[in-house]
Coordinates of C-alpha atoms in Angstrom, one line a residue:
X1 CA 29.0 20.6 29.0
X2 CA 25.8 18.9 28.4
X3 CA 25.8 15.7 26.3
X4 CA 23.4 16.3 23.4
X5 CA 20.9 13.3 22.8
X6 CA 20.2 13.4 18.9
X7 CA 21.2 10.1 17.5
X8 CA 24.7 9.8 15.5
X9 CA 24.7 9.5 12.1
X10 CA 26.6 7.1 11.8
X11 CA 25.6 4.5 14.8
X12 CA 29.1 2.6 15.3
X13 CA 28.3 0.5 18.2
X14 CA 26.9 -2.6 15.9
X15 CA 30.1 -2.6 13.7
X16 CA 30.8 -6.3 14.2
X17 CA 26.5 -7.2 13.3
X18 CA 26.5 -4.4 10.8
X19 CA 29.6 -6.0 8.8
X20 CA 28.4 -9.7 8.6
X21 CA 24.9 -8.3 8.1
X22 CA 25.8 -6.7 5.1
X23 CA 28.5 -9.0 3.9
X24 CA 25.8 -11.7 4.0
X25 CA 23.0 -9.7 2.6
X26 CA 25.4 -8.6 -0.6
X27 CA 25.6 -12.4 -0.7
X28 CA 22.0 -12.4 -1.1
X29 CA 21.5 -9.8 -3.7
X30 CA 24.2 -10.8 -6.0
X31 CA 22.0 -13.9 -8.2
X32 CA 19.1 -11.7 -7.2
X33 CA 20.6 -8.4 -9.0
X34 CA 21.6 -10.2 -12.2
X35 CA 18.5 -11.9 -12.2
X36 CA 16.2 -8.4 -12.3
X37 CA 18.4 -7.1 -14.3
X38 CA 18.4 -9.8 -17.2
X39 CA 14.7 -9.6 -16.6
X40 CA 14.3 -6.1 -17.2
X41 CA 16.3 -6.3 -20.4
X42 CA 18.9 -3.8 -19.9
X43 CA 20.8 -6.9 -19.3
X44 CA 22.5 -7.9 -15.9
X45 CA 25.1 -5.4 -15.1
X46 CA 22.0 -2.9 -15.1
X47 CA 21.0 -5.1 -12.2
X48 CA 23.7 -5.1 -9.9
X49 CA 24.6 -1.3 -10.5
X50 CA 21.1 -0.5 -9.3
X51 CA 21.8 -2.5 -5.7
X52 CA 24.8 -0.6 -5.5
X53 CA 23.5 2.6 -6.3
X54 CA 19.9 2.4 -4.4
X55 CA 21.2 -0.1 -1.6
X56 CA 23.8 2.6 -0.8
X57 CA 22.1 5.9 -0.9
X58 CA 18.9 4.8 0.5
X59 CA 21.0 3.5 3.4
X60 CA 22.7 6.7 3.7
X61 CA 19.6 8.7 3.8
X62 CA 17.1 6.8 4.7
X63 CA 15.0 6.5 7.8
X64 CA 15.2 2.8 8.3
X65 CA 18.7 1.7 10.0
X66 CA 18.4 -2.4 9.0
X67 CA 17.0 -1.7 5.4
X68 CA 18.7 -3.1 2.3
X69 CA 17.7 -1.8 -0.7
X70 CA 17.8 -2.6 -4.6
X71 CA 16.0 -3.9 -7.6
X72 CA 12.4 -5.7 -6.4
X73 CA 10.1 -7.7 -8.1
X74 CA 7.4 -5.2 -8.4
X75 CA 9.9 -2.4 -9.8
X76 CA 10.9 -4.6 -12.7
X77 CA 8.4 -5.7 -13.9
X78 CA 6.8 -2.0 -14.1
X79 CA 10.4 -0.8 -15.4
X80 CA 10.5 -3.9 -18.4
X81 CA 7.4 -2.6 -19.3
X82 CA 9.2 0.8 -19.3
X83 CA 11.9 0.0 -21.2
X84 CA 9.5 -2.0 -24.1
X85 CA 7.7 0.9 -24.6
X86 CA 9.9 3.7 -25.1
X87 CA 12.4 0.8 -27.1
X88 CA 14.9 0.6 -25.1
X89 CA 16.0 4.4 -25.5
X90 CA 18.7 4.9 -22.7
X91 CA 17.8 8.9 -22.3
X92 CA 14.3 8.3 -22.1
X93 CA 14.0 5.1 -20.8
X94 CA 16.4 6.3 -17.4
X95 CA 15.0 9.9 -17.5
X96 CA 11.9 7.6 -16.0
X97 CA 13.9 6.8 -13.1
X98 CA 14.9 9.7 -12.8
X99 CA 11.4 11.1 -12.6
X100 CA 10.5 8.8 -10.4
X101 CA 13.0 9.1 -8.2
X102 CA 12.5 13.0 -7.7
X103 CA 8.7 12.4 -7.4
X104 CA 9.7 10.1 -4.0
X105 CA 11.9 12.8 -2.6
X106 CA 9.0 14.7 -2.9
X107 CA 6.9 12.7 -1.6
X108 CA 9.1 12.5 0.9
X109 CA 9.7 16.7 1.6
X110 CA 5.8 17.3 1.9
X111 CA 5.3 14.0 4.4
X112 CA 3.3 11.5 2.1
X113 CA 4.7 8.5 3.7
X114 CA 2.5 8.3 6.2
X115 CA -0.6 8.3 4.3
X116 CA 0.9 5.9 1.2
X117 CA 0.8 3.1 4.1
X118 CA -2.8 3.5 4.4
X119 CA -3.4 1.4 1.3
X120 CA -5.8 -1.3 2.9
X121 CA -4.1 -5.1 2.7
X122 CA -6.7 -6.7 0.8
X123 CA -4.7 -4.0 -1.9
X124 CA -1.7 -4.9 -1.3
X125 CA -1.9 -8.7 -1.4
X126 CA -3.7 -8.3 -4.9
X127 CA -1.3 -6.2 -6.6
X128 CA 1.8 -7.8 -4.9
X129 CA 0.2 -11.6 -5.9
X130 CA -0.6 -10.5 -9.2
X131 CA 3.2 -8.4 -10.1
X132 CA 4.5 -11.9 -8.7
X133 CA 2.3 -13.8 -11.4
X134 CA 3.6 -11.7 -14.3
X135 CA 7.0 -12.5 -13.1
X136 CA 6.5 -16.3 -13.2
X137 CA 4.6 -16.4 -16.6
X138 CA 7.4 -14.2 -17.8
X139 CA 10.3 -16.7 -16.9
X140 CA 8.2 -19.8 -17.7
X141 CA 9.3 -20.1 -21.6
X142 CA 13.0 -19.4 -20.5
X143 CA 13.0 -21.9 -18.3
X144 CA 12.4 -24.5 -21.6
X145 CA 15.2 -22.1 -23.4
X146 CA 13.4 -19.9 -25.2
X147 CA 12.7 -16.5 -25.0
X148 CA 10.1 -14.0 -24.5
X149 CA 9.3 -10.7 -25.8
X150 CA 6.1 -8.5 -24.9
X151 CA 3.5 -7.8 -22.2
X152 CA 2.0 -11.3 -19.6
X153 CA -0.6 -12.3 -22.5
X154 CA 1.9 -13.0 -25.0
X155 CA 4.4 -14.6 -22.9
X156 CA 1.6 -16.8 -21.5
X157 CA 0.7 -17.3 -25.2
X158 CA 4.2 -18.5 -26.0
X159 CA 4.0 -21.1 -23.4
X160 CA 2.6 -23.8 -24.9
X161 CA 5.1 -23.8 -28.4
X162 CA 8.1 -23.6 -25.0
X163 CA 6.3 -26.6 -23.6
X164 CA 6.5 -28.9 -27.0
X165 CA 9.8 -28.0 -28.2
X166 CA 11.7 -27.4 -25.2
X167 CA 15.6 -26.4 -25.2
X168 CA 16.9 -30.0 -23.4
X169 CA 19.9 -28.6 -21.6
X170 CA 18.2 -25.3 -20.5
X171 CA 15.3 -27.4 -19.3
X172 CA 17.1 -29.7 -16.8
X173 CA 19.3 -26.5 -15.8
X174 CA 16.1 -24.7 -15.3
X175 CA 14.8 -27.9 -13.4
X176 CA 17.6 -28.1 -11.0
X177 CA 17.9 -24.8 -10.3
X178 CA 14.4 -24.9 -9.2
X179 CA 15.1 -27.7 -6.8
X180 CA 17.9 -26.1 -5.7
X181 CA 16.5 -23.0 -4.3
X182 CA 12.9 -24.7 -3.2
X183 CA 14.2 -27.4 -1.6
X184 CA 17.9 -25.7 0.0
X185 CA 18.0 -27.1 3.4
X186 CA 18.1 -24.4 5.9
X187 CA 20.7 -25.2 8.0
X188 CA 23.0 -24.7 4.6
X189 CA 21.3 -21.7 3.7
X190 CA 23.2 -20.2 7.1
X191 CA 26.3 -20.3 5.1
X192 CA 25.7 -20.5 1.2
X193 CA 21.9 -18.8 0.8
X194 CA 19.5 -20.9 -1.5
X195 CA 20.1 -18.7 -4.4
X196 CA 23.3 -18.1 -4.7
X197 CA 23.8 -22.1 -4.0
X198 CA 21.3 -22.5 -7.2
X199 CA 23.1 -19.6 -9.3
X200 CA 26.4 -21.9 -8.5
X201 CA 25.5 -25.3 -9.3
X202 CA 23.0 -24.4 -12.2
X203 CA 26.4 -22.6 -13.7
X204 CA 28.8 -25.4 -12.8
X205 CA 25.9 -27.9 -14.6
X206 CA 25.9 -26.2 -18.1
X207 CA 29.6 -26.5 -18.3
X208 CA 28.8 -30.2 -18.6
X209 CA 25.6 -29.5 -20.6
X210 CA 26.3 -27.3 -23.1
X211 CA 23.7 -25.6 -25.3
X212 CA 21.4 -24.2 -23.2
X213 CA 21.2 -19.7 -24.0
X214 CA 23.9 -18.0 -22.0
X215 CA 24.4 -14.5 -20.5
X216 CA 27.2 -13.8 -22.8
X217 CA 30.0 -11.1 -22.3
X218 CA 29.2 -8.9 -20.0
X219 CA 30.4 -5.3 -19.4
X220 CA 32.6 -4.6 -16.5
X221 CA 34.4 -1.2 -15.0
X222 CA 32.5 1.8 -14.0
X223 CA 29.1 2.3 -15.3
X224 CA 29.0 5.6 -17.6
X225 CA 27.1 9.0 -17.2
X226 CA 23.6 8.4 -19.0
X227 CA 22.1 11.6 -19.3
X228 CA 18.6 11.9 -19.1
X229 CA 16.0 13.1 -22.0
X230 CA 12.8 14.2 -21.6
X231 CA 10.8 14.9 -24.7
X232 CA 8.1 17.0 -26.0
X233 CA 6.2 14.9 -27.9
X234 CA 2.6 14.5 -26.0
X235 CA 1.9 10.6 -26.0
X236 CA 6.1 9.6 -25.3
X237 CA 5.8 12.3 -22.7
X238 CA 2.7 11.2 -21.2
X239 CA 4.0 7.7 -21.1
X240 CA 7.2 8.6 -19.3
X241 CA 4.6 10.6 -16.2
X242 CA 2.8 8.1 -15.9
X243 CA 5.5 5.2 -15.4
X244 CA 7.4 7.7 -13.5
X245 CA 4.4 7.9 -11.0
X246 CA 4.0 4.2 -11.3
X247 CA 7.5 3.7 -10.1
X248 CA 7.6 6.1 -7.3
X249 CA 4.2 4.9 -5.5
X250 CA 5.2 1.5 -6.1
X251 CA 8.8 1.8 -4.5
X252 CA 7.3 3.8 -1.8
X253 CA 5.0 1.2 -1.1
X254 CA 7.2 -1.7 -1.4
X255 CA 9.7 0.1 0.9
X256 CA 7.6 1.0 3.3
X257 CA 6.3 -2.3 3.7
X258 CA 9.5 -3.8 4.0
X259 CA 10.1 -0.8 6.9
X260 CA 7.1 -2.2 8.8
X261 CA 8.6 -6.0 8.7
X262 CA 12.3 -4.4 9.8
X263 CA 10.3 -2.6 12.7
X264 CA 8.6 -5.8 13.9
X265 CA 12.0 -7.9 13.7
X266 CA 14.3 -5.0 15.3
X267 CA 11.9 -3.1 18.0
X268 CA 12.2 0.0 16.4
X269 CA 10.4 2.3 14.8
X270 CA 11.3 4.3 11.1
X271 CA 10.9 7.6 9.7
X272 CA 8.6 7.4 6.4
X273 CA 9.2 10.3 4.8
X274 CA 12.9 10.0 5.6
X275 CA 12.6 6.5 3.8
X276 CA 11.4 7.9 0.9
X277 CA 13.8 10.5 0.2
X278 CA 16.4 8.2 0.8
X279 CA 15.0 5.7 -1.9
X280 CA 14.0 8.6 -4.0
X281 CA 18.1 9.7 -3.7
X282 CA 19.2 6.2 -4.4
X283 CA 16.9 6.2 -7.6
X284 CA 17.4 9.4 -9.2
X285 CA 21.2 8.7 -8.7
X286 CA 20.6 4.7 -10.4
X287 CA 19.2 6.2 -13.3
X288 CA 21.6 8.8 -13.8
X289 CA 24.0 6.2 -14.7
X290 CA 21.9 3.7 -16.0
X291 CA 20.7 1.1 -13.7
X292 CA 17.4 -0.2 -13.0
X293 CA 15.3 1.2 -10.3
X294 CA 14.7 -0.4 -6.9
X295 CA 13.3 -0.3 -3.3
X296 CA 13.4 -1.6 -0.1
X297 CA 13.8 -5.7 -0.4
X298 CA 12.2 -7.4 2.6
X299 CA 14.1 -11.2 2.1
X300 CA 17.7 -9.2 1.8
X301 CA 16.5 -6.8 4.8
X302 CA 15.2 -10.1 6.6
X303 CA 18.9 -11.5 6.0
X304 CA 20.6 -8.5 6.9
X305 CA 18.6 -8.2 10.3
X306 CA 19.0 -12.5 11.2
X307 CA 22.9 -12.0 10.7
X308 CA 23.4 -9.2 12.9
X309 CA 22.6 -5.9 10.7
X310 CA 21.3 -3.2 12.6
X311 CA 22.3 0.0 11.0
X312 CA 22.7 2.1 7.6
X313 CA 26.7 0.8 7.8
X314 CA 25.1 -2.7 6.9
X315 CA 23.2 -1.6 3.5
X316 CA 26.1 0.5 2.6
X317 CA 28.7 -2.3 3.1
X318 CA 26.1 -4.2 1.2
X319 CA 26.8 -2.3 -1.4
X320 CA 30.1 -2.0 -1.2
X321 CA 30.5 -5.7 -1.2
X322 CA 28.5 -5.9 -5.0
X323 CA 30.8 -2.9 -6.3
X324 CA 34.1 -5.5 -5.7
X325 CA 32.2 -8.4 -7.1
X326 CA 31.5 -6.0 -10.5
X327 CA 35.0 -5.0 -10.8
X328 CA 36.5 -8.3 -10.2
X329 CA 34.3 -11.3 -11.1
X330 CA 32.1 -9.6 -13.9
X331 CA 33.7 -11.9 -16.8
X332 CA 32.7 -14.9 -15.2
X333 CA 29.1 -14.1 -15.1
X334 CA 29.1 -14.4 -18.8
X335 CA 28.6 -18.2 -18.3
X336 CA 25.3 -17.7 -16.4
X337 CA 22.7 -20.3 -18.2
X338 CA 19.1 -17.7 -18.6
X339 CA 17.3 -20.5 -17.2
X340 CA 18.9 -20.7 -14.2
X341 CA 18.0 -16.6 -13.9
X342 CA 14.4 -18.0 -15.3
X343 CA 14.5 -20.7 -12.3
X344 CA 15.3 -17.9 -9.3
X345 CA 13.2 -15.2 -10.8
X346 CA 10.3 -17.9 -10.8
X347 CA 11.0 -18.2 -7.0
X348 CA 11.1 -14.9 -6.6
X349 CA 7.7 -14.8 -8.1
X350 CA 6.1 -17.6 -5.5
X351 CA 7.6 -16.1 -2.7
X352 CA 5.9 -12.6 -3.7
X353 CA 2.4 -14.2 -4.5
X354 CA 0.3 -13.8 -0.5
X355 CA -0.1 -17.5 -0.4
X356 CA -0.4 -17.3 3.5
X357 CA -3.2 -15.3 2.8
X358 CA -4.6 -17.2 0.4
X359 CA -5.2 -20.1 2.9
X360 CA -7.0 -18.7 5.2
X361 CA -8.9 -16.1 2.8
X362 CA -11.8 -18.6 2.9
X363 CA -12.0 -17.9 6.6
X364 CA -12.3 -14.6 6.5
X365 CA -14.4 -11.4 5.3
X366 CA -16.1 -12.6 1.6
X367 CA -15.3 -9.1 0.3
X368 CA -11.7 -8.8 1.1
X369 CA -10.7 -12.2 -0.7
X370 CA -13.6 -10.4 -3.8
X371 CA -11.6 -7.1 -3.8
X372 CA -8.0 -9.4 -3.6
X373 CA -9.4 -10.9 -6.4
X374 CA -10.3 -8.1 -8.9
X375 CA -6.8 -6.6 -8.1
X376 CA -4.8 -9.3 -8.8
X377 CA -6.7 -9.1 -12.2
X378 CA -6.1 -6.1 -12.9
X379 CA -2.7 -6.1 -12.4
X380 CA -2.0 -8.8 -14.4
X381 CA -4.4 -7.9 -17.5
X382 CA -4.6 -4.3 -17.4
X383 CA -2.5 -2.2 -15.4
X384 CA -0.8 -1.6 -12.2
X385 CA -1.8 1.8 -11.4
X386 CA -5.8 0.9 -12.4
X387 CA -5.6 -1.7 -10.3
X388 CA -4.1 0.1 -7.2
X389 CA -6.9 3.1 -7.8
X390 CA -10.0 0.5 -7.9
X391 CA -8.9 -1.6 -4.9
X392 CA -8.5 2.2 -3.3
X393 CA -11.7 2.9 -4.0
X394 CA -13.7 0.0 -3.5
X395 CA -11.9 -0.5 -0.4
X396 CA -12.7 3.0 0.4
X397 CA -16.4 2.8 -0.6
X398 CA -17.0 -1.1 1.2
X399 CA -15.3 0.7 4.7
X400 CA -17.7 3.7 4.2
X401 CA -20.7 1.7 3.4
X402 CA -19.9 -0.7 7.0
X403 CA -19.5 2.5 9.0
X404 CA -22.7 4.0 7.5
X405 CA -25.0 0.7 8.5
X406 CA -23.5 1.1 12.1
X407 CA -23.9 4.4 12.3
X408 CA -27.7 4.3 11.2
X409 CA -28.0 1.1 13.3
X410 CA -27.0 3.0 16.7
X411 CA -29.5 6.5 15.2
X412 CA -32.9 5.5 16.7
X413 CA -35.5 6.0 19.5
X414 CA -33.7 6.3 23.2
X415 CA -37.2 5.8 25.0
X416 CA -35.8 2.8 26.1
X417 CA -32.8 4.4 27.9
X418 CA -33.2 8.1 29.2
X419 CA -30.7 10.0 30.4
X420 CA -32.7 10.9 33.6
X421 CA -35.8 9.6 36.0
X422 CA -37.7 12.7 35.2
X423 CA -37.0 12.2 30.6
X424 CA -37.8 8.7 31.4
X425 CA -41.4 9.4 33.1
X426 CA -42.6 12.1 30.3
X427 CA -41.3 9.7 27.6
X428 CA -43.4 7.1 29.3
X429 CA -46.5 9.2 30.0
X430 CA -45.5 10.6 26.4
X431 CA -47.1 7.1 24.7
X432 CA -44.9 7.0 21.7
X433 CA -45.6 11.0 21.2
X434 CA -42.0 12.0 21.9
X435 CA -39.2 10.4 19.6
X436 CA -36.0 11.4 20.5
X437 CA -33.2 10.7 17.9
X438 CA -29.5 10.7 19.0
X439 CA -26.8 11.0 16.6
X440 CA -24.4 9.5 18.8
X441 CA -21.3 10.9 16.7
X442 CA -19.9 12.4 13.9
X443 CA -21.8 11.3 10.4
X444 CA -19.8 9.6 7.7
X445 CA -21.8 10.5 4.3
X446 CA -22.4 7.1 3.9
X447 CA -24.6 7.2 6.6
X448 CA -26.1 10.6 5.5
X449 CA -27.2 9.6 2.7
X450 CA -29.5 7.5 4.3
X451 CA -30.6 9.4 7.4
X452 CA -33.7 11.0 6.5
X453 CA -35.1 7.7 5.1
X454 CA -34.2 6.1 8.3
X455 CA -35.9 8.5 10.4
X456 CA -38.8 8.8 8.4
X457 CA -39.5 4.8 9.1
X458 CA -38.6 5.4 12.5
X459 CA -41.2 7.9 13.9
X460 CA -44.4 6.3 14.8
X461 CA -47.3 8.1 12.7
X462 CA -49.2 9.4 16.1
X463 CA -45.4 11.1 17.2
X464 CA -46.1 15.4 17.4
X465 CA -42.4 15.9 18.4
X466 CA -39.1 15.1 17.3
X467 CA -36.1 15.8 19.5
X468 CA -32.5 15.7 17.3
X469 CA -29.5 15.2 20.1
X470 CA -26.7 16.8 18.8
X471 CA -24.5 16.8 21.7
X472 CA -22.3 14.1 20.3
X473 CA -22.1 15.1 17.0
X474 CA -18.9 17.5 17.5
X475 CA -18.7 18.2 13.5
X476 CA -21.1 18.1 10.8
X477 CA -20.2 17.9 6.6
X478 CA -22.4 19.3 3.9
X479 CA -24.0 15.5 3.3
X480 CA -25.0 15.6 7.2
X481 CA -26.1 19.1 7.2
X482 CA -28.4 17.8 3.9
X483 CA -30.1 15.2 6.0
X484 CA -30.9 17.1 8.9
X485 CA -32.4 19.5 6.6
X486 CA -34.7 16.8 5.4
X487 CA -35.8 15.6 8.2
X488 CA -36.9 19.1 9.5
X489 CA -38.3 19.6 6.3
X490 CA -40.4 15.5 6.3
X491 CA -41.7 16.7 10.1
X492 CA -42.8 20.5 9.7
X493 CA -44.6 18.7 5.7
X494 CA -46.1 16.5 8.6
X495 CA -47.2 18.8 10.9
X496 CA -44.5 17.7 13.9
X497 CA -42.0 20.2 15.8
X498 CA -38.8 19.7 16.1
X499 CA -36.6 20.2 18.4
X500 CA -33.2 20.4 19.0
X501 CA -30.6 20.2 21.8
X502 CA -26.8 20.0 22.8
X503 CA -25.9 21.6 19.4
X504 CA -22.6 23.2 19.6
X505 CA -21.4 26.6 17.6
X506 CA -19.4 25.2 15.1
X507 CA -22.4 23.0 14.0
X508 CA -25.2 25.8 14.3
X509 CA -22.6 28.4 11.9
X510 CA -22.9 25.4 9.0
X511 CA -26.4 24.7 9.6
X512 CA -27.1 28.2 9.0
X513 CA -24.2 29.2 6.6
X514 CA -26.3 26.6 4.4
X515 CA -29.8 27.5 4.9
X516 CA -30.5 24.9 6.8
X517 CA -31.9 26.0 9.9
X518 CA -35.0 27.7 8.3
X519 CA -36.9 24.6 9.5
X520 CA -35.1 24.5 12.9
X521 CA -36.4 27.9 14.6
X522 CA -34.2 29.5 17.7
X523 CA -37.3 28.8 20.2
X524 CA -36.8 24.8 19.9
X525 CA -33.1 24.9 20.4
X526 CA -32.3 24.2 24.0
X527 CA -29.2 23.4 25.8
X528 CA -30.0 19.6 27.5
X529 CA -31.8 16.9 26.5
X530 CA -34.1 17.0 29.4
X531 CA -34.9 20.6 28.4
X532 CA -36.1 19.8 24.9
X533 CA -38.1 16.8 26.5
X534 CA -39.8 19.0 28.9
X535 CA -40.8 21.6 25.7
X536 CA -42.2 19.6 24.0
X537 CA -44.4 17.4 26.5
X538 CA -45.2 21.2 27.6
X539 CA -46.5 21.7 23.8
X540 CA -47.9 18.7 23.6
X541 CA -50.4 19.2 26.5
X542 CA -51.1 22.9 25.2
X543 CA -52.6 21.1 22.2
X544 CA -54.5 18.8 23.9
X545 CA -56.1 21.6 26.5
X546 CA -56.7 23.7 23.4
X547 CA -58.2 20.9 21.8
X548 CA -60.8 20.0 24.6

């Protein structure tokens, strides 16, 4: 019987990898789940239900074996921003994720993934550098022990009063915590990770400090059945799309990045759209029972892959691992200090910000570190969304407008290199009569838009024919069929034929579906390039005998 080659399902040949890979990563995610969660202000337990749920069933079914999934950066601060907006109403606030989550299955059923990863990295850097800004200037008052309600401009706003009347005991909590988990040697971090080492001694600190904000009780058991709401009223509903969309391109993108990094470290290679149904599972099923939304995390994937995780058995375990630590250690979270959350959250918030990038922007291309720039802004002052659909476009028109100048830098006069002895000697006996212009390719309509101009300053005035090579140009848009039109109609206005050659069916059918070839009669269509050189050095002698 023949052995079938389809990989398992369930790959069981890592088990010993898989189990400390996941054991350390739910290490990993534990300070970093109550930490998003507190921050998203469905309060902690919100956090480490969403690891379990996402970091589970995106492991399951998803398309990337080392992944670990759960609550990001990015996806809470778009989700806090959820949650303030609709007030903090459980059916409508979840029935987001919910959304959200569908709208990535989908994404992943009709095969978006691989075009959500063409989002240039100028993009990326912007919006990833400016989400980790918000994140900082959101924990910055907490940090002094005070807290922080509303969008970036009023939590930067609040910074200042923080500053002058600061919360003593949450201050030097906050400030060790930061030390802590910048300055964590990294031969410790092997056994006790920075931020659970910071979460620890921060804790162990207010016990001798007292009076710096706490976490307070915190719920334990099973988390209950929210079910989701979805109303009809235009502007709340309006609200919900859009963040729903927000979410699910986001988490895409975030997880698809982290993908990317996983491939690099592990020699593999994922399936998108399988990623993004299995995050789009994992997220529908967090919000059905009220935890925050997440995606794939690169630092927990990057821990999970260094220790020996190689397939979905180390995210699940992952999971599984945060699911004891709910059920049996909940009650001692209550003693978490905020600012110790505040002081990993603003780490968090560093590490996300492209400082790598930043570096070296100055030696690179002006426009990229311009376009960086404006969506960094944007994401921090306005909105995530704007900001990914202007970098998009600009990056889209700046790409267009450097193909376009290349393009019309290689359209010009071939005199200089024929395609044969014989072209070469009538273009030469020719004086400048003969211009031959060859497209050399396919025509962005960038490059277009400016064609007839550049022709037009091309020919010399005493030139009688023009001699368009289309045998390149395999395809031709409505903007390229426009310019060839003008540049038939600029020579017959000026009394020079044109000729064409090398033009393929498909090009001719639009040319003339459009009109186009009224200035382009059937006589001065020929086959070669050489033929059309020979017509019209032929014509152009006919005029001068005719003329004697």
């Amino acid at each position: 019987m023949a052995s079938s080659n389809k990989p398992k399902f369930f790959d069981l040949s890592n088990m010993r990898g898989d189990i400390y890979g996941g054991l350390t990563a739910g290490i990993v995610a534990l300070p970093l789940a109550l930490a998003f969660g507190e921050a998203s202000g469905v309060g902690p337990i919100a956090g480490l239900w969403g690891a379990i749920f996402v970091g589970f069933f995106a492991s399951l079914f998803g398309g990337t074996g080392s992944q670990i999934s759960g609550p990001t950066g990015p996806m809470v601060v778009v989700f806090a921003g959820v949650y303030a907006t609709l007030q903090g109403d459980p059916a409508l606030v979840f029935g987001v994720v919910v959304m959200a989550g569908v709208m990535q299955i989908l994404l992943g059923v009709f095969k978006f993934g691989q075009y959500i990863r063409l989002v240039p990295y100028p993009v990326i850097s912007g919006f990833m550098s400016g989400i980790g800004c918000i994140i900082i200037s959101l924990q910055f008052a907490r940090l002094f022990g005070h807290e922080t309600q509303g969008d970036v401009i009023a939590a930067l706003a609040a910074i200042p009063a923080a500053v002058l009347s600061p919360n003593v005991p949450a201050l030097i909590i906050g400030a060790v915590t930061l030390g802590v988990i910048f300055f964590w040697p990294a031969k410790f971090g092997k056994w006790v990770p920075g931020a659970l080492a910071a979460l620890m001694i921060g804790t162990l600190l207010s016990l001798a400090l007292p009076g710096a904000p706490v976490l307070g009780d915190i719920p334990t058991g099973l988390p209950q059945f929210v079910l989701p709401s979805f109303t009809l009223e235009q502007s709340i509903l309006l609200v919900m799309v859009k963040s729903a969309i927000i979410l699910a391109l986001l988490g895409a993108i975030d997880s698809l990045l982290t993908s990317l990094v996983a491939d690099n470290m592990t020699r593999t290679r994922h399936n998108s759209d399988r990623e993004l149904i299995g995050q789009g599972i994992g997220n529908s099923l967090a919000g059905l029972f009220g935890a925050i939304p997440g995606a794939g995390a690169t630092m927990r994937t990057v821990v999970n892959i260094r220790t020996g995780g190689a397939t979905k058995i180390s995210g699940m375990l992952h999971s599984g691992i945060l699911v004891a630590i709910v059920l049996a250690l909940g009650p001692l979270a209550s003693q978490i200090p905020h600012a110790v959350l505040a002081g990993i959250l603003i780490k968090v918030g560093y590490d996300i910000i492209d400082i790598t990038y930043l570096k070296r922007s100055h030696k690179g291309p002006r426009w990229d570190l311009a376009l960086m720039a404006i969506v960094l802004g944007l994401t921090v002052f306005v909105d995530l969304i704007v900001a990914v659909g202007v970098g998009v476009t600009l990056a889209a028109l700046a790409f267009v407008k450097r193909l376009a100048d290349l393009q019309l830098a290689s359209i010009g006069q071939t005199e200089a290199a024929p395609t044969t002895p014989e072209e070469e000697t009538i273009l030469d006996e020719a004086k400048g009569q003969i211009t031959v212009f060859d497209f050399g390719g396919p025509l962005s309509f960038g490059a277009a838009a400016d064609l007839g101009h550049q022709v037009r300053e091309s020919v010399p005035e005493h030139t009688s024919a023009i001699i368009l090579d289309f045998e390149r140009l395999a395809f031709i848009d409505v903007s390229a069929a426009r310019a060839v039109d003008t540049i038939a109609s600029d020579a017959k206005a000026a009394g020079k034929t044109v000729y064409i050659c090398g033009m393929n069916k498909d090009v001719a059918e639009v040319l003339s579906g459009l009109g186009i070839d009224n200035c382009l009669p059937l006589h001065t269509r020929y086959d070669t390039r050489l033929e059309a050189v020979r017509a019209a050095d032929a014509e152009i002698h006919m005029v001068a005998t005719a003329a004697e």
